[in-house]
CSV table of C-alpha atoms in Angstrom, one decimal:
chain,number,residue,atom,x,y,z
A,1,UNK,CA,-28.6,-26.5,41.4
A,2,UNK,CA,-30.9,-27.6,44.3
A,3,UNK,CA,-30.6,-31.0,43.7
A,4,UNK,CA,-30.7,-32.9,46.8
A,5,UNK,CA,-27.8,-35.4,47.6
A,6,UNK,CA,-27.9,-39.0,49.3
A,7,UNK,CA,-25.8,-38.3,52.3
A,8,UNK,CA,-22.8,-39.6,53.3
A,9,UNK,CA,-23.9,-43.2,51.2
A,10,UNK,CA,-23.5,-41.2,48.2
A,11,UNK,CA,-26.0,-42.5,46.5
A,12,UNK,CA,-28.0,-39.2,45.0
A,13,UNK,CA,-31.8,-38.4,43.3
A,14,UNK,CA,-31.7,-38.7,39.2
A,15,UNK,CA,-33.2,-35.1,38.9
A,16,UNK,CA,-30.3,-33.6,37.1
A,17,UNK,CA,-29.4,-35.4,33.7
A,18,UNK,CA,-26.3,-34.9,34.0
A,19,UNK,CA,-25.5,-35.8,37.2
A,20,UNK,CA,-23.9,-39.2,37.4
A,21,UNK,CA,-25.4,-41.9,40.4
A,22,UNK,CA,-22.5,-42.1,42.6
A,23,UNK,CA,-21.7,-45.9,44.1
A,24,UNK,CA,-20.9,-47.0,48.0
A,25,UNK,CA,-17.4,-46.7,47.6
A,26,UNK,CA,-17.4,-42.7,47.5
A,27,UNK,CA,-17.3,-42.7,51.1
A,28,UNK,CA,-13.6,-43.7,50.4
A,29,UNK,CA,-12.9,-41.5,48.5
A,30,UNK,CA,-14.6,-38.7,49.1
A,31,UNK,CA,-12.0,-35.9,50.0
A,32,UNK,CA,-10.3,-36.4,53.3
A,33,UNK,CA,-10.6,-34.1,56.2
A,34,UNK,CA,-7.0,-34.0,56.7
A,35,UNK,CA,-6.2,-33.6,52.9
A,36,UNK,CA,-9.0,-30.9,53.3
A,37,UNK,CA,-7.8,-29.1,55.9
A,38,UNK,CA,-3.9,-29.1,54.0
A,39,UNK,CA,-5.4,-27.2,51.1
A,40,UNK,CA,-7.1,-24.7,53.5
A,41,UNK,CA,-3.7,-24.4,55.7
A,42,UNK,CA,-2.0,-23.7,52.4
A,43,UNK,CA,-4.1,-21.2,50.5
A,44,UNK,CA,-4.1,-19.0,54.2
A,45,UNK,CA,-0.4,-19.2,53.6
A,46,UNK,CA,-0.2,-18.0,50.1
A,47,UNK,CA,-2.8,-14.9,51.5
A,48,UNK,CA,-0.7,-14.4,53.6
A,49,UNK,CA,2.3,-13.8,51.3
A,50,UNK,CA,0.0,-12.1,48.8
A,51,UNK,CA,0.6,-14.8,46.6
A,52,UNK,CA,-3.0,-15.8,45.8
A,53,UNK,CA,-6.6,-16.1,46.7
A,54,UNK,CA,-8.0,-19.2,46.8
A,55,UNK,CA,-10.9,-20.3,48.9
A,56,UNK,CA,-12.7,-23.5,49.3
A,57,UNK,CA,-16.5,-22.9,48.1
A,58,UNK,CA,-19.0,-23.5,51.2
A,59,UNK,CA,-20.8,-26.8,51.5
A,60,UNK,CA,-24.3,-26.0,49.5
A,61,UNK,CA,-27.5,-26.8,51.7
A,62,UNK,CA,-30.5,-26.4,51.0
A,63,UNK,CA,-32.5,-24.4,54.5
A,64,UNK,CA,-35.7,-25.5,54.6
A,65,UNK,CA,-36.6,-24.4,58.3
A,66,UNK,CA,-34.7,-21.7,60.6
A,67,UNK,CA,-35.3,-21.7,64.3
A,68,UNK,CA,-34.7,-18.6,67.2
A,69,UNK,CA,-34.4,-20.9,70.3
A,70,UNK,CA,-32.6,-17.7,72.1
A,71,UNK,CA,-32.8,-14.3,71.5
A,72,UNK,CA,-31.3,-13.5,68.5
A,73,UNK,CA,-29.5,-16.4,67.4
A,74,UNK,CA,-30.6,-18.6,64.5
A,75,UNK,CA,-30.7,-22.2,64.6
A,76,UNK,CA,-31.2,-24.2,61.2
A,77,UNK,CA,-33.0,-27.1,62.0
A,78,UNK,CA,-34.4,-28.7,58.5
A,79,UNK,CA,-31.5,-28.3,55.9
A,80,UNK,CA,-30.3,-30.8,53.0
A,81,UNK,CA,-27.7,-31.5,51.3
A,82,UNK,CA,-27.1,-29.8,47.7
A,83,UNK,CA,-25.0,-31.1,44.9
A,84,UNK,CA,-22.4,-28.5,44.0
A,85,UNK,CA,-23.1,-26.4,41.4
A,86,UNK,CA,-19.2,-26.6,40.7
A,87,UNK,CA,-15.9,-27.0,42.0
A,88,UNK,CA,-14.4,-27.3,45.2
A,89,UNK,CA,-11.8,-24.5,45.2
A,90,UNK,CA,-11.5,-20.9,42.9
A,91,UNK,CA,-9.9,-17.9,42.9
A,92,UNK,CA,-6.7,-15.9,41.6
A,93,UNK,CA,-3.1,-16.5,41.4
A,94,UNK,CA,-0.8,-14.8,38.7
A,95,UNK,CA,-3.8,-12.9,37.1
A,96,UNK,CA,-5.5,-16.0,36.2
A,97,UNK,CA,-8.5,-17.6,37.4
A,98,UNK,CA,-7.3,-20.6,39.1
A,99,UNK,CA,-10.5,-23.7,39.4
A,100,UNK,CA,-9.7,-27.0,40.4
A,101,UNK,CA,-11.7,-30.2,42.3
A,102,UNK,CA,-9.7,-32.1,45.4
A,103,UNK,CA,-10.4,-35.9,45.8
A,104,UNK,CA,-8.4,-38.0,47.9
A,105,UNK,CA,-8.3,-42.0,47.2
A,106,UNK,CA,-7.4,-45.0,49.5
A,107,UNK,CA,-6.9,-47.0,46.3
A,108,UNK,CA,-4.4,-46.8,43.5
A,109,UNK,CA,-7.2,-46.3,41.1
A,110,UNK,CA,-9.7,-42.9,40.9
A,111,UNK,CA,-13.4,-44.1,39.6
A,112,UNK,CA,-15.3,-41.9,37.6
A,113,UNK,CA,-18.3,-42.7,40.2
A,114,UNK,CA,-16.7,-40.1,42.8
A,115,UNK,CA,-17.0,-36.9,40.7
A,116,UNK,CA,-19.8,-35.4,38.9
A,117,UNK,CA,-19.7,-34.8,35.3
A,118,UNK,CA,-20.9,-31.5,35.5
A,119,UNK,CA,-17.9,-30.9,37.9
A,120,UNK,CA,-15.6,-32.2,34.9
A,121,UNK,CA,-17.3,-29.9,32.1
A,122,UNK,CA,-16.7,-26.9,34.4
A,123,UNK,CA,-13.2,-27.8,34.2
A,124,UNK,CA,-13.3,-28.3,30.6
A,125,UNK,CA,-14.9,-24.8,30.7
A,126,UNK,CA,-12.8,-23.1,32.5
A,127,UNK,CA,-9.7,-24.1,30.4
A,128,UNK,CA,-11.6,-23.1,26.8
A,129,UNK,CA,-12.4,-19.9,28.7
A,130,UNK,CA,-9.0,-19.3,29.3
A,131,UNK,CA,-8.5,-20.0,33.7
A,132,UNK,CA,-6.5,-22.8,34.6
A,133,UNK,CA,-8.2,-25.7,36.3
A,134,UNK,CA,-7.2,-29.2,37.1
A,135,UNK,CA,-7.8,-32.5,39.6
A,136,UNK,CA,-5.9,-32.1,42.7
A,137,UNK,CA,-5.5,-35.6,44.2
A,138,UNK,CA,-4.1,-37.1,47.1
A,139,UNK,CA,-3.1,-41.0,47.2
A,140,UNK,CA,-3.1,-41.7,51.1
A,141,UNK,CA,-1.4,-45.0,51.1
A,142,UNK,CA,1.3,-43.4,49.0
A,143,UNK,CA,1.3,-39.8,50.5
A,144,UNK,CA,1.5,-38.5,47.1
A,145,UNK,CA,-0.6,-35.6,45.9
A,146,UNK,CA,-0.8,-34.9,42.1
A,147,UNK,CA,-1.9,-31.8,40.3
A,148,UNK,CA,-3.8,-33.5,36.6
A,149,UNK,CA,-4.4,-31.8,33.8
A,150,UNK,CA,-8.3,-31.4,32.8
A,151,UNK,CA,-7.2,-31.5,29.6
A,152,UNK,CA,-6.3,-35.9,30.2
A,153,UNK,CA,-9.1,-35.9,32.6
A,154,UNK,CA,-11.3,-35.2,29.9
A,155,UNK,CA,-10.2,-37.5,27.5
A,156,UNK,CA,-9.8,-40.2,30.1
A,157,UNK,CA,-13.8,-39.7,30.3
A,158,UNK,CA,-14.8,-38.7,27.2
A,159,UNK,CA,-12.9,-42.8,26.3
A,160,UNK,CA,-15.4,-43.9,30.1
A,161,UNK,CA,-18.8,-42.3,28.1
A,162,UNK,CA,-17.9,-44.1,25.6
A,163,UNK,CA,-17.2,-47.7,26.7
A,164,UNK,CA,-13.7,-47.4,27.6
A,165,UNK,CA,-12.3,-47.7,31.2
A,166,UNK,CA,-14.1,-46.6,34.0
A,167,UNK,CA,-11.6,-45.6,36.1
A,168,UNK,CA,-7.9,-43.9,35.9
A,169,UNK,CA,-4.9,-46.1,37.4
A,170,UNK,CA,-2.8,-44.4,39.4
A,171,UNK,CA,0.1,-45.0,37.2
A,172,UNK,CA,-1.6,-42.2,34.7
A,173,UNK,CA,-1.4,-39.7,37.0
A,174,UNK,CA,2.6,-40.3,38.0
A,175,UNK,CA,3.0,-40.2,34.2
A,176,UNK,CA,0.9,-37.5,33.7
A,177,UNK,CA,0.4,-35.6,36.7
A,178,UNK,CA,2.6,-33.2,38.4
A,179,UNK,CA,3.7,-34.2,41.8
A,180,UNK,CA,2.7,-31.6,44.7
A,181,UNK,CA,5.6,-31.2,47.3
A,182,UNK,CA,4.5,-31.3,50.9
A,183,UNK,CA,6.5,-29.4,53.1
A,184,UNK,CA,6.1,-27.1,56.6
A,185,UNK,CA,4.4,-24.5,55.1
A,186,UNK,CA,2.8,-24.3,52.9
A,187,UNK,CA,2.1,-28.4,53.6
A,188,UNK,CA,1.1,-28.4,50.2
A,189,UNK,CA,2.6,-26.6,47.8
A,190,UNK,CA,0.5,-27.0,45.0
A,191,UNK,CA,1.0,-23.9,43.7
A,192,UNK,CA,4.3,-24.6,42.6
A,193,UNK,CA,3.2,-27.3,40.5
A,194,UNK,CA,0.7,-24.9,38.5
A,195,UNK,CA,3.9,-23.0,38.4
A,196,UNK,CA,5.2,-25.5,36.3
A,197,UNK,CA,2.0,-27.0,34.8
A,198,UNK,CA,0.7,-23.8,33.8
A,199,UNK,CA,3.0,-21.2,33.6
A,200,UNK,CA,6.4,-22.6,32.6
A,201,UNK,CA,4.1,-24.3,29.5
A,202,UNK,CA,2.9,-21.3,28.4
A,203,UNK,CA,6.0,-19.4,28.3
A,204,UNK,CA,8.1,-21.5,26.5
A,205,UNK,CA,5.5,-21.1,23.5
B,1,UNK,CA,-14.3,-18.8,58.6
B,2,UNK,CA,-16.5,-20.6,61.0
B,3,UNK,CA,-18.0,-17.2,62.8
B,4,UNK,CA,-21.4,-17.5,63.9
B,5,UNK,CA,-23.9,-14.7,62.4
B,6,UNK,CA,-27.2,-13.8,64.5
B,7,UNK,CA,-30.0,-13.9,61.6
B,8,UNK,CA,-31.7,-12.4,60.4
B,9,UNK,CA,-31.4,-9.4,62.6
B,10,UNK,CA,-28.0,-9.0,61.5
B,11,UNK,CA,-26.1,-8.5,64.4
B,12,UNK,CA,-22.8,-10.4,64.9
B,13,UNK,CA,-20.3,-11.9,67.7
B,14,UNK,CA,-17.4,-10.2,67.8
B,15,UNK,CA,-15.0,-13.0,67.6
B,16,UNK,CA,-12.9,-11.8,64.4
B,17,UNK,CA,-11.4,-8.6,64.6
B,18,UNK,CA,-12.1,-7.6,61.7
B,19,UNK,CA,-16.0,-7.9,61.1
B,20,UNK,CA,-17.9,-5.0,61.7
B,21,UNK,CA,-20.6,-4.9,63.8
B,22,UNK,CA,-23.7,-5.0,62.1
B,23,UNK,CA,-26.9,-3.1,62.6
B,24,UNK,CA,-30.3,-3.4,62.3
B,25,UNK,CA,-30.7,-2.3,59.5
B,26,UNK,CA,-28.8,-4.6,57.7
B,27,UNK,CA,-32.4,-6.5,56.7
B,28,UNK,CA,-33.2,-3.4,54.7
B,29,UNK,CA,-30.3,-3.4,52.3
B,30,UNK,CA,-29.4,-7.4,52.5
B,31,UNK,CA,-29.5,-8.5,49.6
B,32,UNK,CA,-33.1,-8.6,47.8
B,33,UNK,CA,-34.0,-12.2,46.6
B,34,UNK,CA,-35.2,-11.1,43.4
B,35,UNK,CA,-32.0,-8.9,42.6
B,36,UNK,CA,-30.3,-12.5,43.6
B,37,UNK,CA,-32.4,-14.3,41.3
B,38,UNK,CA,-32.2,-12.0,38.6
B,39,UNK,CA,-27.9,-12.0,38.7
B,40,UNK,CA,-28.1,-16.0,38.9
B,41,UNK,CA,-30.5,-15.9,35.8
B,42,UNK,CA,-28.2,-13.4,33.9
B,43,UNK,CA,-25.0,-16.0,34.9
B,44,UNK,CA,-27.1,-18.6,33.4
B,45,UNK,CA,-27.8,-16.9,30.3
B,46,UNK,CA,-23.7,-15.7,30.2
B,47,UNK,CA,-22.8,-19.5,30.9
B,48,UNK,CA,-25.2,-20.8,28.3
B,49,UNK,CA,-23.8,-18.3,25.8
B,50,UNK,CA,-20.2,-19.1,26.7
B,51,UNK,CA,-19.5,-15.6,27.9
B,52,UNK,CA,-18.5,-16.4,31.6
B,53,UNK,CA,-18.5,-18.9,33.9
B,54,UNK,CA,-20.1,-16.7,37.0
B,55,UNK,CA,-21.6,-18.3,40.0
B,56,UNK,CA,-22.8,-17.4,43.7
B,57,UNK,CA,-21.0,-19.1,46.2
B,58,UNK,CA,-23.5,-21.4,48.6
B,59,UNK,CA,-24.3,-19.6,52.0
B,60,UNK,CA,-21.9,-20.9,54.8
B,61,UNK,CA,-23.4,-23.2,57.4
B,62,UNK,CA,-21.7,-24.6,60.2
B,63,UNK,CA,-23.5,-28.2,60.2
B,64,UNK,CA,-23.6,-29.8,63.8
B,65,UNK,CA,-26.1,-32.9,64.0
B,66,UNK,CA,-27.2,-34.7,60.4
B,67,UNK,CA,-29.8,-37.5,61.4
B,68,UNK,CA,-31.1,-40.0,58.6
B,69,UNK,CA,-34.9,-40.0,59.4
B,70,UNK,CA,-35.3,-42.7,56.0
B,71,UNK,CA,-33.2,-44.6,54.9
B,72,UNK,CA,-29.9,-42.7,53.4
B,73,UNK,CA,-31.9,-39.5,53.4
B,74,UNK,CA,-29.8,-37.0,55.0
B,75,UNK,CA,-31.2,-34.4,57.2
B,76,UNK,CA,-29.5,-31.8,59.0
B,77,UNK,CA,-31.3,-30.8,62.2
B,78,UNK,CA,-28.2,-28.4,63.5
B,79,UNK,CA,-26.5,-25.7,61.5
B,80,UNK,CA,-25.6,-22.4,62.4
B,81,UNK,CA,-24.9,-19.2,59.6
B,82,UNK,CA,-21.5,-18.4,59.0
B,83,UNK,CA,-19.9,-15.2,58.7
B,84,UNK,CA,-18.9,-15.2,54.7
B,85,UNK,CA,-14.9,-15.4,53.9
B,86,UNK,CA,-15.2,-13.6,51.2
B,87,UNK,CA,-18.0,-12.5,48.5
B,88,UNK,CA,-21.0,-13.5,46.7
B,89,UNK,CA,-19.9,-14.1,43.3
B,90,UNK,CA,-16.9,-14.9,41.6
B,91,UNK,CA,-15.6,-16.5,37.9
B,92,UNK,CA,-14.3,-16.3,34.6
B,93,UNK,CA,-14.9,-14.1,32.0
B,94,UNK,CA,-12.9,-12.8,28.9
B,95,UNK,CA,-10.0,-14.7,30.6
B,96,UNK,CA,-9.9,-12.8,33.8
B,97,UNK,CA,-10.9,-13.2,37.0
B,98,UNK,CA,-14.2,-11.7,38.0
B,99,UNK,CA,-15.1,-11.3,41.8
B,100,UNK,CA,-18.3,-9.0,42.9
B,101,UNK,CA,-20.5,-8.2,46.0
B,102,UNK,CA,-23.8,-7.4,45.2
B,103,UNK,CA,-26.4,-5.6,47.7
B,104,UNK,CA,-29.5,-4.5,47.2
B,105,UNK,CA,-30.3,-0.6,49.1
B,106,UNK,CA,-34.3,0.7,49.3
B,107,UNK,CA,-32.8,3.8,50.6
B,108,UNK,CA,-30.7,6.5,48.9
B,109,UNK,CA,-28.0,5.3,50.6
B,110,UNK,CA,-25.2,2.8,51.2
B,111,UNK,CA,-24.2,2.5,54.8
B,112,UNK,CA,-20.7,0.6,55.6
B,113,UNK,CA,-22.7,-1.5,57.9
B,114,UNK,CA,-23.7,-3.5,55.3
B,115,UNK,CA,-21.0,-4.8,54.1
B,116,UNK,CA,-17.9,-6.4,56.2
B,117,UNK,CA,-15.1,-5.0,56.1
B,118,UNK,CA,-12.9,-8.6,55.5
B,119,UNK,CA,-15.1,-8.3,52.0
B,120,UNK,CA,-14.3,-5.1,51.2
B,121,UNK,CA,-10.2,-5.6,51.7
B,122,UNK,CA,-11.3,-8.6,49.6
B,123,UNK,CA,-12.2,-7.0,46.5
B,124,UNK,CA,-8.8,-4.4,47.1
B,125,UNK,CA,-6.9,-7.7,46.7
B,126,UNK,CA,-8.4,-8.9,44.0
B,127,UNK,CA,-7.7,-5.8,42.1
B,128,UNK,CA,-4.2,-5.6,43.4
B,129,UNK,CA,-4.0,-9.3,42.2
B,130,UNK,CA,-4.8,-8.8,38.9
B,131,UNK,CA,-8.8,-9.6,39.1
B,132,UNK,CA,-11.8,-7.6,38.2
B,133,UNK,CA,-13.7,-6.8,41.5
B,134,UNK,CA,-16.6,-4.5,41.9
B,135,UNK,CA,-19.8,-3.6,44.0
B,136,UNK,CA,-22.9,-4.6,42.3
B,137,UNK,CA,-25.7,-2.2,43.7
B,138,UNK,CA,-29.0,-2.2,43.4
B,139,UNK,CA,-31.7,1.2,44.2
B,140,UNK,CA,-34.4,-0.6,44.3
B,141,UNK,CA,-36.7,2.6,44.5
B,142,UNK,CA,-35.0,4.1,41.3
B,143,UNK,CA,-34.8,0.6,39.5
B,144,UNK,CA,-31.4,1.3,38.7
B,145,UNK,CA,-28.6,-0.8,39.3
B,146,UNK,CA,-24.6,0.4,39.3
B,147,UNK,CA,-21.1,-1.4,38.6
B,148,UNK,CA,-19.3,0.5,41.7
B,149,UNK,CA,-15.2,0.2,41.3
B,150,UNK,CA,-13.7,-1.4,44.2
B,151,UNK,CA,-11.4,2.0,43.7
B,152,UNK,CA,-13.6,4.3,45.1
B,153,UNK,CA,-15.6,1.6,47.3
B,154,UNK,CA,-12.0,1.4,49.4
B,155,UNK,CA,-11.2,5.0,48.9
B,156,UNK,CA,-14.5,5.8,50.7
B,157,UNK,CA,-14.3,2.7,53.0
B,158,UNK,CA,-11.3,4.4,54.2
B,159,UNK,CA,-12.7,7.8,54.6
B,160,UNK,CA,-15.0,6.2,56.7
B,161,UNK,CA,-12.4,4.4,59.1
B,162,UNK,CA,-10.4,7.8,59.4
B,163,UNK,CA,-13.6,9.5,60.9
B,164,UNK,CA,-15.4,10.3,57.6
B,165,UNK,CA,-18.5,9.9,56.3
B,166,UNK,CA,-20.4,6.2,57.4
B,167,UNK,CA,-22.2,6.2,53.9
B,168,UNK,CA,-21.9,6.9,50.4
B,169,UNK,CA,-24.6,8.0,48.9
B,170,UNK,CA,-26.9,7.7,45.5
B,171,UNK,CA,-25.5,10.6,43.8
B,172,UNK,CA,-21.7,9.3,44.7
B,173,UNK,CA,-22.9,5.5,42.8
B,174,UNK,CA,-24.3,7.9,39.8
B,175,UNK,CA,-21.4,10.0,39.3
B,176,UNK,CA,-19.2,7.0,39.5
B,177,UNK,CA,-20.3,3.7,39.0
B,178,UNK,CA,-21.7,2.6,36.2
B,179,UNK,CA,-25.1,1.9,34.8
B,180,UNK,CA,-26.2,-1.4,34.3
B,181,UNK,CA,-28.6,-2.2,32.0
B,182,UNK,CA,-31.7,-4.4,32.5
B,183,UNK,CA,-33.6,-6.0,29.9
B,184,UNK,CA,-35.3,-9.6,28.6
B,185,UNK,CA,-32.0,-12.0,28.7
B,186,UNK,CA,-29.8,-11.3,30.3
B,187,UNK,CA,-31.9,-9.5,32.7
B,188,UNK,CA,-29.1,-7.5,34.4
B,189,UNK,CA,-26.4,-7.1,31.7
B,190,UNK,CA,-23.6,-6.2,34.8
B,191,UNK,CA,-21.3,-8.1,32.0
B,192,UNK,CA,-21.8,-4.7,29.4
B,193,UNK,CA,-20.7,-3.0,32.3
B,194,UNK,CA,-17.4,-4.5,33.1
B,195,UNK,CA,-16.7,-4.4,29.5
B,196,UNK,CA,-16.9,-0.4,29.5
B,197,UNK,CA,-15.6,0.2,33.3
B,198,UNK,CA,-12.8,-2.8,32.9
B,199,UNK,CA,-12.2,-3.7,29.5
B,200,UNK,CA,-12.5,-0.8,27.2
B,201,UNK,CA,-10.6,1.1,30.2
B,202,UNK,CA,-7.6,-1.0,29.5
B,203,UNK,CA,-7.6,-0.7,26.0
B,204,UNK,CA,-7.3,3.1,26.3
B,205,UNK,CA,-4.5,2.7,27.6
């Protein structure tokens, strides 16, 4: 926490071990607005129904200097950019804790330089603890939006920290994902695919 | 989302129904920093342990202007407060989904103004959801620190809208809540707490 990120280059500070330098090419595929604003759209819909609450995490910054140019009303005018501490999204749906990270890519390939390893050991966490967590990801040039499975995530890198690829083809997550329907509303049903990720797994145990 | 909050003198544009007006003193019972520090140190020592995945969710900004003064440094030079969606902490722990305010009173009393309403139908949903939701308040001239249900927070929350009582004081968090305990590591066990209000409760059943 408090590190202070290379903005919007991506390119970040070393003070957290962990945290992997991220290359040029995040700005394209660092989650897109639109894709973004989809998940937002969807989880007020599921609210809505009483289906679930799940809210996107604020942006962490780092307020170094606050201003009071008019009465009352304060102005932040030295503030930088914070890695997250965790995930993009959390919250509840079926009595679980739900935790998942949303990345949209331009290419047919997902680099390991556009999320943080921390972010994947939270996921990791968050399954051994019991929640259900995954990647949510969007492939723009195919408008096709995948829920993955930490679990392959982390083997995928576990095999990149080791030598192996650094990357995962897009082909892996048709095979292995589970595709998100986009409809009205919600535009992104992605809770239906936990539905059958998550919950449809466990019960036929 | 995306309401502006005067800070730090706590009063508030009325542009979402349901936020409460704050008043002044709000700066009184905000949250103390070093009750803040000492939950985040506590979540640390839970998270290092394995015991929960906890964490306070980064203060919402509404960023305007971001200049790069060097080169790639980004620097925000216009940000306004948000109004908080939700609450300060949420997580995992013992499978479930944790979600708590936390405030921090001088006085012998906790006054509705401190708290938004939106937050407070928050942590109902959460418990009608399945969740484990609570107030997490500190007396700061008693050093003593209570696990309030979100139970009695709403039944008295209601009250309040229905004419009642604006408050709820000391003696209502001591006959009710539950005492947390505060010691080396963690320094404010809230986790012991939940176990006895939450857990054990549940067994009994």
């Amino acid at each position: 926490m408090g590190k202070k990120l290379k903005y919007p280059d991506g390119s970040i500070r070393e003070i957290e071990d962990e945290v992997k330098v991220k290359k040029k090419n995040i700005t394209k595929s660092r989650l897109g607005i639109d894709f973004e604003k989809e998940i937002n759209d969807s989880n007020e819909y599921y609210l809505s129904k009483e289906l679930a609450a799940i809210y996107k995490k604020p942006t962490p910054v780092q307020i170094v200097k606050v201003d009071y140019p008019a009465r009352n009303k304060a102005k932040i005018v030295e503030a930088y950019f914070k890695t997250p501490s965790t995930t993009d999204y959390n919250g509840i749906y079926r009595e679980k804790y739900i935790d998942f990270e949303a990345k949209s890519c331009k290419e047919l390939n997902f680099s390991f330089e556009n999320i943080y390893e921390h972010q994947i050991r939270h996921l990791e966490r968050v399954e051994k603890m019991g929640g259900c967590s995954f990647l949510l990801i969007e492939f723009s040039s195919k408008n096709e939006i995948y829920l993955f499975p930490t679990k392959i995530l982390v083997e995928k890198y576990n095999d990149c920290c080791n030598g192996g690829r650094k990357s995962i083809p897009y082909e892996c997550f048709k095979d292995n994902g589970f595709l998100v329907e986009k409809g009205f509303n919600p535009r992104i049903d992605y809770l239906k695919a936990v539905d059958t990720y998550y919950f449809k797994k466990k019960t036929k145990k």
